[in-house]
mmCIF file of C-alpha atoms in Angstrom:
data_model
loop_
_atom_site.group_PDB
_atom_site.id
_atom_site.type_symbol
_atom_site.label_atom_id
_atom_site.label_comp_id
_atom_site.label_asym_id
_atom_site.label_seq_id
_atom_site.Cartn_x
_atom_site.Cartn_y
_atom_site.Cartn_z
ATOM 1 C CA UNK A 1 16.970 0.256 26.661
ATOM 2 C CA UNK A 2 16.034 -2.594 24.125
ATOM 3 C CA UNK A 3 18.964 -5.087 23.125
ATOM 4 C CA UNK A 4 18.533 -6.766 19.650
ATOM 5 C CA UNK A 5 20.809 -9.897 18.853
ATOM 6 C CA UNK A 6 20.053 -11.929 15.291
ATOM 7 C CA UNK A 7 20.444 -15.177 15.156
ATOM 8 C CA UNK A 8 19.617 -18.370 12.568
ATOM 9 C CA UNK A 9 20.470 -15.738 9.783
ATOM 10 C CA UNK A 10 19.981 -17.581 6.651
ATOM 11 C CA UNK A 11 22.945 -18.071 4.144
ATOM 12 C CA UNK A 12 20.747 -17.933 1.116
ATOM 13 C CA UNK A 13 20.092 -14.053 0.537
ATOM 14 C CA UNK A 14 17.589 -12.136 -1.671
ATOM 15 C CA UNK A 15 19.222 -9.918 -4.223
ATOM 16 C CA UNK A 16 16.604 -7.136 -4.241
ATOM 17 C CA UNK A 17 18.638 -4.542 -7.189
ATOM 18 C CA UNK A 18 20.876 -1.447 -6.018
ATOM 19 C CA UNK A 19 23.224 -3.953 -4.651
ATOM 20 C CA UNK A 20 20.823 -4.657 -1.419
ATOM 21 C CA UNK A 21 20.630 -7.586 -0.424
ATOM 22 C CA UNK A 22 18.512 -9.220 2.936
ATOM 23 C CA UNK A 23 18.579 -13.144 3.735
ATOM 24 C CA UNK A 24 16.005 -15.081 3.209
ATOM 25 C CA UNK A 25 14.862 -15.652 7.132
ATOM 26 C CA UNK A 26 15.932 -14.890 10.447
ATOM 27 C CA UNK A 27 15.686 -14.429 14.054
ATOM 28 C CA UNK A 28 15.987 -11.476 16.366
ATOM 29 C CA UNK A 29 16.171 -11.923 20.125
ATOM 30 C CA UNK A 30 14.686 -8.886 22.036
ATOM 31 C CA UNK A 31 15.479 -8.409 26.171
ATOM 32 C CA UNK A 32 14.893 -5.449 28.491
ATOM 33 C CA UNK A 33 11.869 -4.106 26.205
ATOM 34 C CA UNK A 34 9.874 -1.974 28.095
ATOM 35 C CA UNK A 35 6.756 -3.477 29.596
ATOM 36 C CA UNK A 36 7.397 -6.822 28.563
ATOM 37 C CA UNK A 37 8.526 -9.317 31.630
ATOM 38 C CA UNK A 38 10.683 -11.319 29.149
ATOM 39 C CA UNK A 39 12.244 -12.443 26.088
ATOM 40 C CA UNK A 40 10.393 -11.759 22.870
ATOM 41 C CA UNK A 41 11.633 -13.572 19.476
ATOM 42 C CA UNK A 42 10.579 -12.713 16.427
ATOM 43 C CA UNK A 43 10.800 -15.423 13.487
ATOM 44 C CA UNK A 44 11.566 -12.732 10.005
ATOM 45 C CA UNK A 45 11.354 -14.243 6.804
ATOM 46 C CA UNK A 46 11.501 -12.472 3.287
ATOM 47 C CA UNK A 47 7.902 -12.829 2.081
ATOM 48 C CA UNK A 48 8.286 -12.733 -2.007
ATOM 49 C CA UNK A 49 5.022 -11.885 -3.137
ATOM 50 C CA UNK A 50 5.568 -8.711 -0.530
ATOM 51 C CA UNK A 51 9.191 -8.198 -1.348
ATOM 52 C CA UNK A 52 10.216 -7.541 2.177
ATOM 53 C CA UNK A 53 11.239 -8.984 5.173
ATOM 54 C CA UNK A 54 7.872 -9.853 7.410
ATOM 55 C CA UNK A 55 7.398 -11.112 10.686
ATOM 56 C CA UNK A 56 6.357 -14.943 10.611
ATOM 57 C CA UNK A 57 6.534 -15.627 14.466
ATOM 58 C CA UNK A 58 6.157 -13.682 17.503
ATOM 59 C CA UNK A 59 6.688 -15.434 20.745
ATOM 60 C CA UNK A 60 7.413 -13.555 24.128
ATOM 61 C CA UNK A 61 8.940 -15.864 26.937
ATOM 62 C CA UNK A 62 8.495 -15.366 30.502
ATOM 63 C CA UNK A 63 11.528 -14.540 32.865
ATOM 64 C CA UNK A 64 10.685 -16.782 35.732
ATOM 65 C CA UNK A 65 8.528 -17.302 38.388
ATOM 66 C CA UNK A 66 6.119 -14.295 39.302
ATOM 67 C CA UNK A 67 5.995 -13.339 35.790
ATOM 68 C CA UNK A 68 2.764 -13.579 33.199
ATOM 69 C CA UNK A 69 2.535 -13.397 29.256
ATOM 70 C CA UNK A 70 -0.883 -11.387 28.681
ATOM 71 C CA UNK A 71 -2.673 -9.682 25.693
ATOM 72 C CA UNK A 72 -1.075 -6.299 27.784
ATOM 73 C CA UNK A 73 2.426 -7.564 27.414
ATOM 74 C CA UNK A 74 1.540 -8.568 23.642
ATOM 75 C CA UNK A 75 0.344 -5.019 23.340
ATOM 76 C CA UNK A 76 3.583 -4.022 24.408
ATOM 77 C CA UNK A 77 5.667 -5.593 21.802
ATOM 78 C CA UNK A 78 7.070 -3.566 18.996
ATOM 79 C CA UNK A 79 7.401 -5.944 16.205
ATOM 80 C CA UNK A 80 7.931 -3.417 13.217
ATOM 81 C CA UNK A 81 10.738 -1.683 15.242
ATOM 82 C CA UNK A 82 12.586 -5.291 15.956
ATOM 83 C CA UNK A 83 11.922 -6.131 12.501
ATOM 84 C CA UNK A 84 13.531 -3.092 11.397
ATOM 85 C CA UNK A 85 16.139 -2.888 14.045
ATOM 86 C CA UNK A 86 17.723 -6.058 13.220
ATOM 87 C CA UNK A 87 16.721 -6.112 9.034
ATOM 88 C CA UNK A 88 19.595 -2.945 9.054
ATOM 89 C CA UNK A 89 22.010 -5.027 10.976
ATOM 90 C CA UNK A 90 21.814 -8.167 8.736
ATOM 91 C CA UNK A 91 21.073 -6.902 5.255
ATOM 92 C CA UNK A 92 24.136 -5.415 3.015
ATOM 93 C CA UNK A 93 24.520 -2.893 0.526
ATOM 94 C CA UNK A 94 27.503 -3.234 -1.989
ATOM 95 C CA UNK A 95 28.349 -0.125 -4.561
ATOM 96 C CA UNK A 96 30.869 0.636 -6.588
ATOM 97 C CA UNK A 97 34.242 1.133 -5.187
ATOM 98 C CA UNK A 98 33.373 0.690 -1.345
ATOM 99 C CA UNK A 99 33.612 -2.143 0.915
ATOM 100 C CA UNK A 100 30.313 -4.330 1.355
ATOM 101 C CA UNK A 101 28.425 -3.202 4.401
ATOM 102 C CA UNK A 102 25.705 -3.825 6.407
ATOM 103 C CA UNK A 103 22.325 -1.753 5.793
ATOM 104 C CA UNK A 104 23.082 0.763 9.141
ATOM 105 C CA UNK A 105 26.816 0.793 7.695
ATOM 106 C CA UNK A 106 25.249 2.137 4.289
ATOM 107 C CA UNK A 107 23.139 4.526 6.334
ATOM 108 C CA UNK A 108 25.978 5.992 7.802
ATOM 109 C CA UNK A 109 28.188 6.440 4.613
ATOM 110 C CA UNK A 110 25.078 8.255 3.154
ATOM 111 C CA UNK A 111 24.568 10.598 5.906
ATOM 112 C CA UNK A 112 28.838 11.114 5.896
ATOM 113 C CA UNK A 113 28.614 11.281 1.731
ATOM 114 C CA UNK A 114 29.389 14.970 0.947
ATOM 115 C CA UNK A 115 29.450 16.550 -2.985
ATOM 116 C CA UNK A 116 26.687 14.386 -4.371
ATOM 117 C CA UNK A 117 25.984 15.490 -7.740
ATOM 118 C CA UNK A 118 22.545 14.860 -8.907
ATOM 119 C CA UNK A 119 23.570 11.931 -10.811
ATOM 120 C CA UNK A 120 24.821 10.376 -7.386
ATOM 121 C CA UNK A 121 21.892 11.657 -5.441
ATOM 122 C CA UNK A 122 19.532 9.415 -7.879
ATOM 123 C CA UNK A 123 21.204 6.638 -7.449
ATOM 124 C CA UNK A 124 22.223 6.825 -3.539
ATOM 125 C CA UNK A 125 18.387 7.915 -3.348
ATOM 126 C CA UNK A 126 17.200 4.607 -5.289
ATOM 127 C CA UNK A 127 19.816 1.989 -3.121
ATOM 128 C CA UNK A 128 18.548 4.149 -0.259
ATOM 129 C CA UNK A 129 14.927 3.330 -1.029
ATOM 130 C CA UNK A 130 15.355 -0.230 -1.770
ATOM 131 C CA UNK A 131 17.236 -1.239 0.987
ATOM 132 C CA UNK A 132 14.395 0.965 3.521
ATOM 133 C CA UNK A 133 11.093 -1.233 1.432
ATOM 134 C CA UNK A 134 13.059 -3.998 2.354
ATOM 135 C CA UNK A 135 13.088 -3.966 5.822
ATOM 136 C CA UNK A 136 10.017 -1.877 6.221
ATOM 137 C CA UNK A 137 11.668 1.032 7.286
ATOM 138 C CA UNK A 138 9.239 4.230 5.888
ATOM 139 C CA UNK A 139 11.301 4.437 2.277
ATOM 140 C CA UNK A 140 11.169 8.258 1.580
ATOM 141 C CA UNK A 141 11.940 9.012 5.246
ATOM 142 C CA UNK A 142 14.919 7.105 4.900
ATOM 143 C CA UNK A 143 16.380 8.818 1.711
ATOM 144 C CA UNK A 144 15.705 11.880 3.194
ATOM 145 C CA UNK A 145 17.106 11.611 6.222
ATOM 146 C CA UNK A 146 20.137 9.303 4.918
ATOM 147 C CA UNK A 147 21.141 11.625 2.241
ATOM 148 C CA UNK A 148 20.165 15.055 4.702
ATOM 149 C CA UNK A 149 17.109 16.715 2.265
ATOM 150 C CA UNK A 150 14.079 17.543 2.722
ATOM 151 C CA UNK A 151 11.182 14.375 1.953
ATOM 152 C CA UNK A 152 9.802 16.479 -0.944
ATOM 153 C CA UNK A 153 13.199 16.469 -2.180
ATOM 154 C CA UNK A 154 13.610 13.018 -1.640
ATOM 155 C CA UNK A 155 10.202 12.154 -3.277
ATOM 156 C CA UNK A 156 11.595 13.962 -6.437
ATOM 157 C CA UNK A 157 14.660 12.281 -6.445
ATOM 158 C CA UNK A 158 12.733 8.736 -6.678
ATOM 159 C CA UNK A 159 10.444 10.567 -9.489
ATOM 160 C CA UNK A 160 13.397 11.286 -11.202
ATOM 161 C CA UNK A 161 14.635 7.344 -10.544
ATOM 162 C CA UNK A 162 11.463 5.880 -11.860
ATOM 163 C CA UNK A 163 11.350 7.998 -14.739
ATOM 164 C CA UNK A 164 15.571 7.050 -15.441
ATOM 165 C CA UNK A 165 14.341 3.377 -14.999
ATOM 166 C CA UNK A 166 16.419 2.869 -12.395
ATOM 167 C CA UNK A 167 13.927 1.855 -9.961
ATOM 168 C CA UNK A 168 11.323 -0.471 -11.580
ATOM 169 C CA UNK A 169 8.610 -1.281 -9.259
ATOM 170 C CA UNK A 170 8.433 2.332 -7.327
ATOM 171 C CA UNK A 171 5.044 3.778 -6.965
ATOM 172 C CA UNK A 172 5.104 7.150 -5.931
ATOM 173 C CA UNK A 173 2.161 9.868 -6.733
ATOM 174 C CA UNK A 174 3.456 12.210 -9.207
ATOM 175 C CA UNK A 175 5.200 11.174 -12.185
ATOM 176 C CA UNK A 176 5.639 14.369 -12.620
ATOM 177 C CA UNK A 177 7.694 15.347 -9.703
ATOM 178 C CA UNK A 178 11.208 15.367 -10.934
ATOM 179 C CA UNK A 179 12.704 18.286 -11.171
ATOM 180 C CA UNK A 180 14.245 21.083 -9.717
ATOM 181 C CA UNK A 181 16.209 19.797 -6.547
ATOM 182 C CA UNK A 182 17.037 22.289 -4.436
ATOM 183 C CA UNK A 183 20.736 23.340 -4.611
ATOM 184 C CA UNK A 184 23.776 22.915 -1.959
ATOM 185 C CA UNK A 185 22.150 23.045 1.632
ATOM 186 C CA UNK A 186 21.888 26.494 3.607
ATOM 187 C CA UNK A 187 24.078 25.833 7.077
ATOM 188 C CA UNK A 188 21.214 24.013 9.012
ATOM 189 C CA UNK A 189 18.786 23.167 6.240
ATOM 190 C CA UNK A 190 18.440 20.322 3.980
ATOM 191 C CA UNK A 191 19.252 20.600 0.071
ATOM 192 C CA UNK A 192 21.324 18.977 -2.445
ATOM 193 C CA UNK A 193 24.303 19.838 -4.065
ATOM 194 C CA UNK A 194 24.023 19.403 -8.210
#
């Protein structure tokens, strides 16, 4: 199994909205990927034209002796999931009334939340969102699987966002997709509590 370490995290930080916030570069140290006979580091910076974290440097190390770098081991390397892996570990989410955490921290509390009203759901939806663009993590998977509904749901939750102006810069296909979300969950289905 992969082990991700950061390190050279930057001070400076990036204030994205939602109370996410990423720093401006770092470094993640990947050993004991699969297929790769070494140590890969990845150089992640936050690219501001992009508004997310990117990779700027990918270099894979040899072990030792009897090992080779080649375009097969560079196949190999998973640079979105690193990127990803590690952007959740040093970005942090601040809300109202809760500690500041860490982006996997906020993941967590979402998927523990219970009672959302809809009001809540828009908003835990939106810091959901921002923080998963960030970091490049796929941004309607995320809310739907951090706040346990269905990615339709989730996709009218951010509708509903955008159109409440609460998350400037969305692009999502149907304006038009805001409303009904589905009521409290069945026992092992997704849904939403109003």
């Amino acid at each position: 199994m992969p082990e991700f370490e950061t390190e050279d995290v930057s001070k400076e930080r990036v204030a994205l909205g939602n109370g996410v916030e990423v720093p401006t570069s770092w470094s993640v140290v990947v050993s004991d990927e699969p297929g790769v006979p070494g140590t890969i580091r990845i150089e992640v910076v936050h690219d501001t034209r992009l508004n997310r974290a990117v990779a700027a440097e990918v270099r894979v190390l040899r072990q030792g002796g009897g090992d080779e770098v080649t375009s097969l081991t560079l196949r190999e390397v998973r640079v979105q999931h690193a990127l990803q892996v590690s952007g959740l570990l040093v970005s942090t989410v601040s809300e109202p009334g809760h500690a500041v955490v860490s982006g996997a921290g906020y993941i967590q509390r979402m998927q523990n939340r219970e009672g959302r009203d809809l009001a809540a759901s828009v908003i835990d939806a939106t810091r959901t969102y921002v923080l998963a663009a960030a970091i490049n993590l796929p941004p309607l998977k995320a809310v739907a699987d951090g706040l346990g509904v269905s990615q339709s749901t989730a996709t009218r939750l951010m509708n509903r966002a955008r159109v409440e102006g609460l998350a400037p810069g969305v692009s999502l296909p149907d304006l038009g997709a805001t409303g009904p979300i589905a009521g409290p969950a069945a026992p092992n289905g997704p849904g939403l509590g109003r």
